[in-house]
Amino acid sequence: MGSGRVVVVGSVNVDLVVVAPRLPGPGETVTGGDVARHHGGKGGNQAVAAARLGAAVAFVGAVGRDDFGDAARAALDAEGIDTRHLATVDRPTGVALVVVDERAENLIAVAPGANGAVTPAAAVSALAALAVGPGDVILACREIPSAAVAAALAAARAAGAATILNPAPADGLDPAVLDAASVVTPNEAELAVLAGPGDAGAAARRLLAAHPGVGSVVVTLGARGALLVARDAPPDAVPPAPVRPVDTTGAGDTFNGALAAALAAGRLLPVAVRRAVAAAGLSTTRPGARGGMPTAAELDAAGAGQGTPGAGQGTPGAGQGTPGAG
Ligand code: RIB
């Protein structure tokens, strides 16, 4: 199996979390328990998910010159992530205000702060310094400026690396950004923004038709698992792992980090999606975005993510095992 690196280009936040009986509506106050502070940010979470699963991970992003920034950097360092390209800038570290309800659902408002200072030039020069190339997987999310995401994906593709775009959040995304992504990983709401509402399989096909550079769309379906729609294969519905969730914050990030780790290890996309679904399920069983993210041993012990892909999906050369080929 291969052993490429995972390079995450994305956001880092500190999450301030209140668990309440239910999520508030507009103009409403709900009362919950004591506030908890967790490490977060979609990019940071994705990097940690990949590192826990054994990938060599580097992170490209920015934190503020403040206590939150120091703590966020230390948390990534503690997971063995290369933070040499995590800049320290004169803006406050990103903060997410999170409410989690008794059904483990969440509501999140983000103050991006330093994440907004990630520039296209910084992202491109970091990828050049890391000498990314064939075998590496570059994973980008959208809590940093779109221009930086676009530049990172284009540079990574030009260098022969595989590229994953997690279009979260999808609002305001320049559609041209998608064209440099081998794999796009929206949830259903994000897919509706990108390709219109309706059936996930049909919307994924519309996205593929509109973006010839994209090889596959993987739609994350929450408690229903995921749907892999590749350009050259029938849709592959991946069922969820049976878990009892306590906090779904970061489940999508775990999915993306695990997907990148599996692809960097040389697994075919249908197999990587199965491991990612299993990892995301396990991530929901503990509080905080990163609390339940599994190690490779925990994922294997759960007996999940090793499943056999559907007929015709695991064939090398079918366009599913080489995300960079998109
Ligand atoms: O996806 C979950 C993450 O979204 C949280 O950790 C929060 O920081 C926001 O970025």
Tab-separated table of C-alpha atoms and ligand atoms in Angstrom:
chain	number	residue	atom	x	y	z
A	1	MET	CA	0.000	0.000	0.000
A	2	GLY	CA	1.141	3.582	-0.594
A	3	SER	CA	2.228	5.942	2.133
A	4	GLY	CA	1.557	9.472	0.953
A	5	ARG	CA	1.035	12.383	3.273
A	6	VAL	CA	-2.176	14.204	4.088
A	7	VAL	CA	-1.917	17.996	3.888
A	8	VAL	CA	-4.914	19.864	5.283
A	9	VAL	CA	-5.427	23.460	4.164
A	10	GLY	CA	-8.094	24.878	6.423
A	11	SER	CA	-9.383	26.422	9.618
A	12	VAL	CA	-8.608	26.157	13.313
A	13	ASN	CA	-11.097	27.248	15.973
A	14	VAL	CA	-11.623	27.049	19.672
A	15	ASP	CA	-15.116	25.631	20.272
A	16	LEU	CA	-17.170	26.995	23.188
A	17	VAL	CA	-19.922	24.443	23.712
A	18	VAL	CA	-23.196	24.415	25.638
A	19	VAL	CA	-25.241	21.216	25.882
A	20	ALA	CA	-28.933	22.140	26.106
A	21	PRO	CA	-32.189	20.164	26.022
A	22	ARG	CA	-32.894	21.509	22.560
A	23	LEU	CA	-31.485	23.956	20.023
A	24	PRO	CA	-32.757	27.554	20.271
A	25	GLY	CA	-34.951	29.038	17.544
A	26	PRO	CA	-34.544	32.609	16.226
A	27	GLY	CA	-34.783	35.114	19.081
A	28	GLU	CA	-35.037	32.356	21.678
A	29	THR	CA	-32.882	31.644	24.749
A	30	VAL	CA	-32.391	28.092	25.967
A	31	THR	CA	-30.587	27.197	29.199
A	32	GLY	CA	-27.993	24.423	29.217
A	33	GLY	CA	-25.148	23.055	31.341
A	34	ASP	CA	-21.717	24.539	32.080
A	35	VAL	CA	-19.761	25.748	29.080
A	36	ALA	CA	-17.097	23.371	27.745
A	37	ARG	CA	-14.084	24.346	25.676
A	38	HIS	CA	-12.904	21.988	22.918
A	39	HIS	CA	-10.425	22.189	20.080
A	40	GLY	CA	-12.167	22.611	16.733
A	41	GLY	CA	-12.277	24.160	13.310
A	42	LYS	CA	-13.078	21.976	10.349
A	43	GLY	CA	-9.503	21.896	9.070
A	44	GLY	CA	-7.941	21.205	12.452
A	45	ASN	CA	-10.480	18.482	13.118
A	46	GLN	CA	-9.814	16.864	9.745
A	47	ALA	CA	-6.071	16.916	10.359
A	48	VAL	CA	-6.495	15.270	13.762
A	49	ALA	CA	-8.823	12.612	12.339
A	50	ALA	CA	-6.226	11.690	9.709
A	51	ALA	CA	-3.343	11.723	12.208
A	52	ARG	CA	-5.177	9.474	14.690
A	53	LEU	CA	-5.597	6.966	11.888
A	54	GLY	CA	-1.861	6.866	11.324
A	55	ALA	CA	-1.362	9.281	8.426
A	56	ALA	CA	1.600	11.643	8.259
A	57	VAL	CA	-0.200	14.990	8.375
A	58	ALA	CA	0.818	18.597	7.763
A	59	PHE	CA	-1.458	21.563	8.423
A	60	VAL	CA	-1.644	24.877	6.544
A	61	GLY	CA	-3.640	27.665	8.181
A	62	ALA	CA	-3.485	30.515	10.688
A	63	VAL	CA	-4.145	31.236	14.367
A	64	GLY	CA	-4.028	34.462	16.336
A	65	ARG	CA	-1.296	35.762	18.629
A	66	ASP	CA	-3.334	34.854	21.717
A	67	ASP	CA	-3.937	32.128	24.294
A	68	PHE	CA	-6.488	30.361	22.102
A	69	GLY	CA	-3.971	30.294	19.255
A	70	ASP	CA	-1.246	28.857	21.488
A	71	ALA	CA	-3.634	26.164	22.743
A	72	ALA	CA	-4.854	25.330	19.244
A	73	ARG	CA	-1.295	24.939	17.976
A	74	ALA	CA	-0.298	22.822	20.973
A	75	ALA	CA	-3.272	20.522	20.402
A	76	LEU	CA	-2.227	19.893	16.793
A	77	ASP	CA	1.398	19.388	17.840
A	78	ALA	CA	0.280	16.858	20.443
A	79	GLU	CA	-1.308	14.774	17.679
A	80	GLY	CA	2.006	14.666	15.807
A	81	ILE	CA	0.849	17.066	13.081
A	82	ASP	CA	3.436	19.195	11.253
A	83	THR	CA	2.442	22.791	12.124
A	84	ARG	CA	5.376	24.596	10.517
A	85	HIS	CA	2.908	26.163	8.068
A	86	LEU	CA	0.374	27.203	10.701
A	87	ALA	CA	0.971	30.967	10.706
A	88	THR	CA	0.512	33.242	13.711
A	89	VAL	CA	-1.194	36.489	12.647
A	90	ASP	CA	-2.495	39.689	14.227
A	91	ARG	CA	-6.138	38.668	14.292
A	92	PRO	CA	-7.972	36.734	16.992
A	93	THR	CA	-7.937	32.953	16.769
A	94	GLY	CA	-11.152	31.570	15.251
A	95	VAL	CA	-13.926	30.811	17.715
A	96	ALA	CA	-17.026	28.657	17.222
A	97	LEU	CA	-20.076	28.966	19.450
A	98	VAL	CA	-21.699	25.542	19.534
A	99	VAL	CA	-24.989	24.351	21.029
A	100	VAL	CA	-25.532	20.579	21.242
A	101	ASP	CA	-28.966	19.145	22.046
A	102	GLU	CA	-30.039	15.917	23.723
A	103	ARG	CA	-30.311	14.192	20.344
A	104	ALA	CA	-26.611	15.002	19.664
A	105	GLU	CA	-27.503	17.521	16.942
A	106	ASN	CA	-25.761	20.881	16.884
A	107	LEU	CA	-25.994	24.489	15.829
A	108	ILE	CA	-22.766	26.420	15.186
A	109	ALA	CA	-21.830	30.071	14.626
A	110	VAL	CA	-18.209	30.782	13.676
A	111	ALA	CA	-16.100	33.926	14.107
A	112	PRO	CA	-13.293	33.109	11.608
A	113	GLY	CA	-10.748	35.669	12.831
A	114	ALA	CA	-7.250	34.494	11.910
A	115	ASN	CA	-8.653	31.897	9.502
A	116	GLY	CA	-9.592	34.809	7.252
A	117	ALA	CA	-5.915	35.737	6.964
A	118	VAL	CA	-4.899	32.595	5.036
A	119	THR	CA	-3.826	33.926	1.634
A	120	PRO	CA	-3.475	32.145	-1.717
A	121	ALA	CA	0.254	32.947	-1.694
A	122	ALA	CA	0.723	31.464	1.783
A	123	ALA	CA	-1.143	28.294	0.852
A	124	VAL	CA	0.774	27.808	-2.394
A	125	SER	CA	4.164	28.487	-0.842
A	126	ALA	CA	3.411	26.059	2.005
A	127	LEU	CA	2.555	23.302	-0.461
A	128	ALA	CA	5.738	24.060	-2.403
A	129	ALA	CA	7.841	23.971	0.777
A	130	LEU	CA	6.260	20.636	1.675
A	131	ALA	CA	7.087	19.425	-1.856
A	132	VAL	CA	3.683	17.814	-2.283
A	133	GLY	CA	3.444	15.425	-5.185
A	134	PRO	CA	2.029	12.129	-6.417
A	135	GLY	CA	0.794	9.939	-3.561
A	136	ASP	CA	-0.008	12.899	-1.307
A	137	VAL	CA	-3.592	13.926	-0.583
A	138	ILE	CA	-4.486	17.603	-0.145
A	139	LEU	CA	-7.725	18.218	1.743
A	140	ALA	CA	-9.260	21.698	1.812
A	141	CYS	CA	-12.350	23.034	3.557
A	142	ARG	CA	-14.120	26.378	3.355
A	143	GLU	CA	-13.632	28.189	6.647
A	144	ILE	CA	-10.713	30.016	5.043
A	145	PRO	CA	-10.979	32.416	2.058
A	146	SER	CA	-12.171	30.794	-1.176
A	147	ALA	CA	-9.203	32.213	-3.075
A	148	ALA	CA	-6.797	30.356	-0.792
A	149	VAL	CA	-8.746	27.113	-1.258
A	150	ALA	CA	-8.752	27.541	-5.032
A	151	ALA	CA	-5.036	28.297	-5.174
A	152	ALA	CA	-4.149	25.357	-2.919
A	153	LEU	CA	-6.207	22.856	-4.904
A	154	ALA	CA	-4.859	24.105	-8.239
A	155	ALA	CA	-1.247	23.952	-7.037
A	156	ALA	CA	-1.742	20.504	-5.545
A	157	ARG	CA	-3.291	19.157	-8.710
A	158	ALA	CA	-0.534	20.673	-10.851
A	159	ALA	CA	1.984	18.891	-8.612
A	160	GLY	CA	0.240	15.558	-9.183
A	161	ALA	CA	-1.295	15.194	-5.728
A	162	ALA	CA	-4.843	13.991	-5.097
A	163	THR	CA	-7.250	16.739	-4.068
A	164	ILE	CA	-10.341	16.616	-1.837
A	165	LEU	CA	-12.653	19.599	-1.379
A	166	ASN	CA	-14.962	19.529	1.600
A	167	PRO	CA	-17.340	22.356	0.564
A	168	ALA	CA	-18.362	23.176	4.110
A	169	PRO	CA	-19.895	25.670	4.383
A	170	ALA	CA	-21.063	25.844	0.760
A	171	ASP	CA	-22.604	29.327	0.743
A	172	GLY	CA	-20.681	31.763	-1.430
A	173	LEU	CA	-18.402	29.110	-2.913
A	174	ASP	CA	-17.029	30.147	-6.318
A	175	PRO	CA	-18.043	27.167	-8.496
A	176	ALA	CA	-14.686	27.357	-10.283
A	177	VAL	CA	-13.050	26.113	-7.072
A	178	LEU	CA	-14.614	22.707	-7.617
A	179	ASP	CA	-12.807	22.086	-10.875
A	180	ALA	CA	-9.469	21.406	-9.199
A	181	ALA	CA	-10.950	18.850	-6.771
A	182	SER	CA	-10.674	15.158	-7.593
A	183	VAL	CA	-13.206	14.304	-4.893
A	184	VAL	CA	-15.903	16.631	-3.510
A	185	THR	CA	-17.524	15.737	-0.177
A	186	PRO	CA	-20.708	17.765	0.488
A	187	ASN	CA	-23.426	16.894	2.945
A	188	GLU	CA	-26.970	16.985	1.586
A	189	ALA	CA	-27.521	20.667	2.385
A	190	GLU	CA	-24.208	21.644	0.789
A	191	LEU	CA	-24.970	19.517	-2.266
A	192	ALA	CA	-28.292	21.323	-2.668
A	193	VAL	CA	-26.442	24.669	-2.676
A	194	LEU	CA	-23.933	23.410	-5.247
A	195	ALA	CA	-26.208	21.413	-7.562
A	196	GLY	CA	-29.818	22.169	-6.642
A	197	PRO	CA	-32.280	20.382	-4.385
A	198	GLY	CA	-33.668	16.868	-4.711
A	199	ASP	CA	-32.360	13.334	-4.778
A	200	ALA	CA	-28.703	13.166	-3.688
A	201	GLY	CA	-27.670	10.790	-6.460
A	202	ALA	CA	-29.208	12.954	-9.172
A	203	ALA	CA	-27.722	16.135	-7.691
A	204	ALA	CA	-24.282	14.515	-7.506
A	205	ARG	CA	-24.559	13.572	-11.195
A	206	ARG	CA	-25.475	17.191	-12.015
A	207	LEU	CA	-22.398	18.371	-10.131
A	208	LEU	CA	-20.192	15.938	-12.047
A	209	ALA	CA	-21.705	17.070	-15.355
A	210	ALA	CA	-21.043	20.726	-14.538
A	211	HIS	CA	-17.458	20.138	-13.349
A	212	PRO	CA	-15.442	17.896	-15.675
A	213	GLY	CA	-12.405	18.117	-13.389
A	214	VAL	CA	-14.204	16.366	-10.540
A	215	GLY	CA	-13.861	12.583	-10.535
A	216	SER	CA	-16.209	11.626	-7.703
A	217	VAL	CA	-18.759	13.112	-5.326
A	218	VAL	CA	-19.180	11.567	-1.890
A	219	VAL	CA	-22.360	12.787	-0.211
A	220	THR	CA	-22.325	12.427	3.559
A	221	LEU	CA	-25.795	11.499	4.812
A	222	GLY	CA	-25.369	11.730	8.578
A	223	ALA	CA	-27.100	8.814	10.309
A	224	ARG	CA	-27.772	7.233	6.886
A	225	GLY	CA	-24.098	6.783	5.952
A	226	ALA	CA	-22.788	8.099	2.633
A	227	LEU	CA	-23.361	7.884	-1.111
A	228	LEU	CA	-20.401	7.582	-3.480
A	229	VAL	CA	-21.166	8.802	-6.999
A	230	ALA	CA	-18.212	8.321	-9.329
A	231	ARG	CA	-18.157	9.494	-12.905
A	232	ASP	CA	-17.699	6.017	-14.313
A	233	ALA	CA	-19.544	3.657	-11.954
A	234	PRO	CA	-23.012	3.057	-10.534
A	235	PRO	CA	-23.832	4.844	-7.250
A	236	ASP	CA	-22.501	3.098	-4.142
A	237	ALA	CA	-24.602	3.522	-0.993
A	238	VAL	CA	-22.512	2.983	2.154
A	239	PRO	CA	-24.565	2.154	5.272
A	240	PRO	CA	-23.757	3.716	8.645
A	241	ALA	CA	-22.046	2.008	11.541
A	242	PRO	CA	-24.396	1.260	14.467
A	243	VAL	CA	-23.476	3.754	17.210
A	244	ARG	CA	-25.192	5.650	20.032
A	245	PRO	CA	-24.260	9.311	19.365
A	246	VAL	CA	-23.783	11.907	22.097
A	247	ASP	CA	-22.336	14.742	19.973
A	248	THR	CA	-22.289	14.856	16.184
A	249	THR	CA	-20.043	17.945	16.061
A	250	GLY	CA	-17.081	17.147	13.819
A	251	ALA	CA	-18.521	13.929	12.361
A	252	GLY	CA	-18.184	15.339	8.853
A	253	ASP	CA	-14.642	16.429	9.617
A	254	THR	CA	-13.795	12.942	10.856
A	255	PHE	CA	-15.231	11.546	7.639
A	256	ASN	CA	-13.031	13.818	5.537
A	257	GLY	CA	-9.872	13.250	7.552
A	258	ALA	CA	-10.381	9.484	7.530
A	259	LEU	CA	-11.101	9.517	3.801
A	260	ALA	CA	-7.882	11.417	3.129
A	261	ALA	CA	-5.880	9.092	5.390
A	262	ALA	CA	-7.225	5.996	3.663
A	263	LEU	CA	-6.511	7.380	0.176
A	264	ALA	CA	-3.006	8.440	1.226
A	265	ALA	CA	-2.468	4.866	2.402
A	266	GLY	CA	-3.342	3.651	-1.086
A	267	ARG	CA	-6.846	2.336	-0.447
A	268	LEU	CA	-9.377	2.445	-3.280
A	269	LEU	CA	-12.039	5.127	-2.966
A	270	PRO	CA	-14.967	2.759	-2.194
A	271	VAL	CA	-12.969	1.161	0.619
A	272	ALA	CA	-11.809	4.568	1.866
A	273	VAL	CA	-15.419	5.768	2.012
A	274	ARG	CA	-16.384	2.761	4.125
A	275	ARG	CA	-13.583	3.436	6.617
A	276	ALA	CA	-14.552	7.106	6.698
A	277	VAL	CA	-18.205	6.330	7.439
A	278	ALA	CA	-17.165	4.008	10.253
A	279	ALA	CA	-14.730	6.542	11.717
A	280	ALA	CA	-17.348	9.308	11.564
A	281	GLY	CA	-19.823	7.127	13.440
A	282	LEU	CA	-17.330	6.404	16.211
A	283	SER	CA	-16.486	10.117	16.464
A	284	THR	CA	-20.024	10.892	17.623
A	285	THR	CA	-19.812	8.688	20.710
A	286	ARG	CA	-17.871	11.202	22.847
A	287	PRO	CA	-18.283	14.953	23.459
A	288	GLY	CA	-16.377	17.529	21.411
A	289	ALA	CA	-15.426	17.552	17.751
A	290	ARG	CA	-12.287	15.502	18.378
A	291	GLY	CA	-13.266	13.549	21.498
A	292	GLY	CA	-14.444	10.391	19.766
A	293	MET	CA	-12.164	10.359	16.735
A	294	PRO	CA	-10.789	6.799	16.580
A	295	THR	CA	-7.262	5.531	16.228
A	296	ALA	CA	-6.590	2.988	13.487
A	297	ALA	CA	-6.619	0.243	16.130
A	298	GLU	CA	-9.998	1.408	17.469
A	299	LEU	CA	-11.435	1.573	13.963
A	300	ASP	CA	-10.197	-1.905	13.158
A	301	ALA	CA	-11.384	-3.242	16.529
A	302	ALA	CA	-14.862	-1.918	15.794
A	303	GLY	CA	-14.818	-4.269	12.833
A	304	ALA	CA	-15.983	-1.444	10.647
A	305	GLY	CA	-14.666	0.163	7.538
A	306	GLN	CA	-13.270	-3.034	6.078
A	307	GLY	CA	-16.444	-3.848	4.180
A	308	THR	CA	-16.467	-5.106	0.651
A	309	PRO	CA	-17.474	-2.455	-1.833
A	310	GLY	CA	-20.421	-3.051	-4.093
A	311	ALA	CA	-19.964	-4.939	-7.324
A	312	GLY	CA	-17.796	-3.191	-9.827
A	313	GLN	CA	-16.629	-0.516	-7.396
A	314	GLY	CA	-13.320	-1.880	-6.259
A	315	THR	CA	-11.689	-2.419	-9.585
A	316	PRO	CA	-8.392	-0.601	-9.998
A	317	GLY	CA	-8.388	1.476	-13.127
A	318	ALA	CA	-12.118	2.165	-12.842
A	319	GLY	CA	-11.287	5.721	-11.883
A	320	GLN	CA	-12.101	5.197	-8.209
A	321	GLY	CA	-8.770	4.236	-6.806
A	322	THR	CA	-6.846	7.237	-8.000
A	323	PRO	CA	-8.485	10.411	-6.746
A	324	GLY	CA	-5.760	12.482	-8.354
A	325	ALA	CA	-6.808	11.168	-11.720
A	326	GLY	CA	-10.168	12.980	-11.396
B	1	RIB	O1	-17.395	20.809	11.821
B	1	RIB	C1	-17.344	21.145	13.173
B	1	RIB	C2	-16.532	22.377	13.387
B	1	RIB	O2	-17.188	23.441	12.729
B	1	RIB	C3	-16.397	22.809	14.818
B	1	RIB	O3	-15.277	22.258	15.452
B	1	RIB	C4	-16.369	24.321	14.721
B	1	RIB	O4	-15.136	24.879	15.075
B	1	RIB	C5	-16.737	24.643	13.284
B	1	RIB	O5	-15.642	25.002	12.550
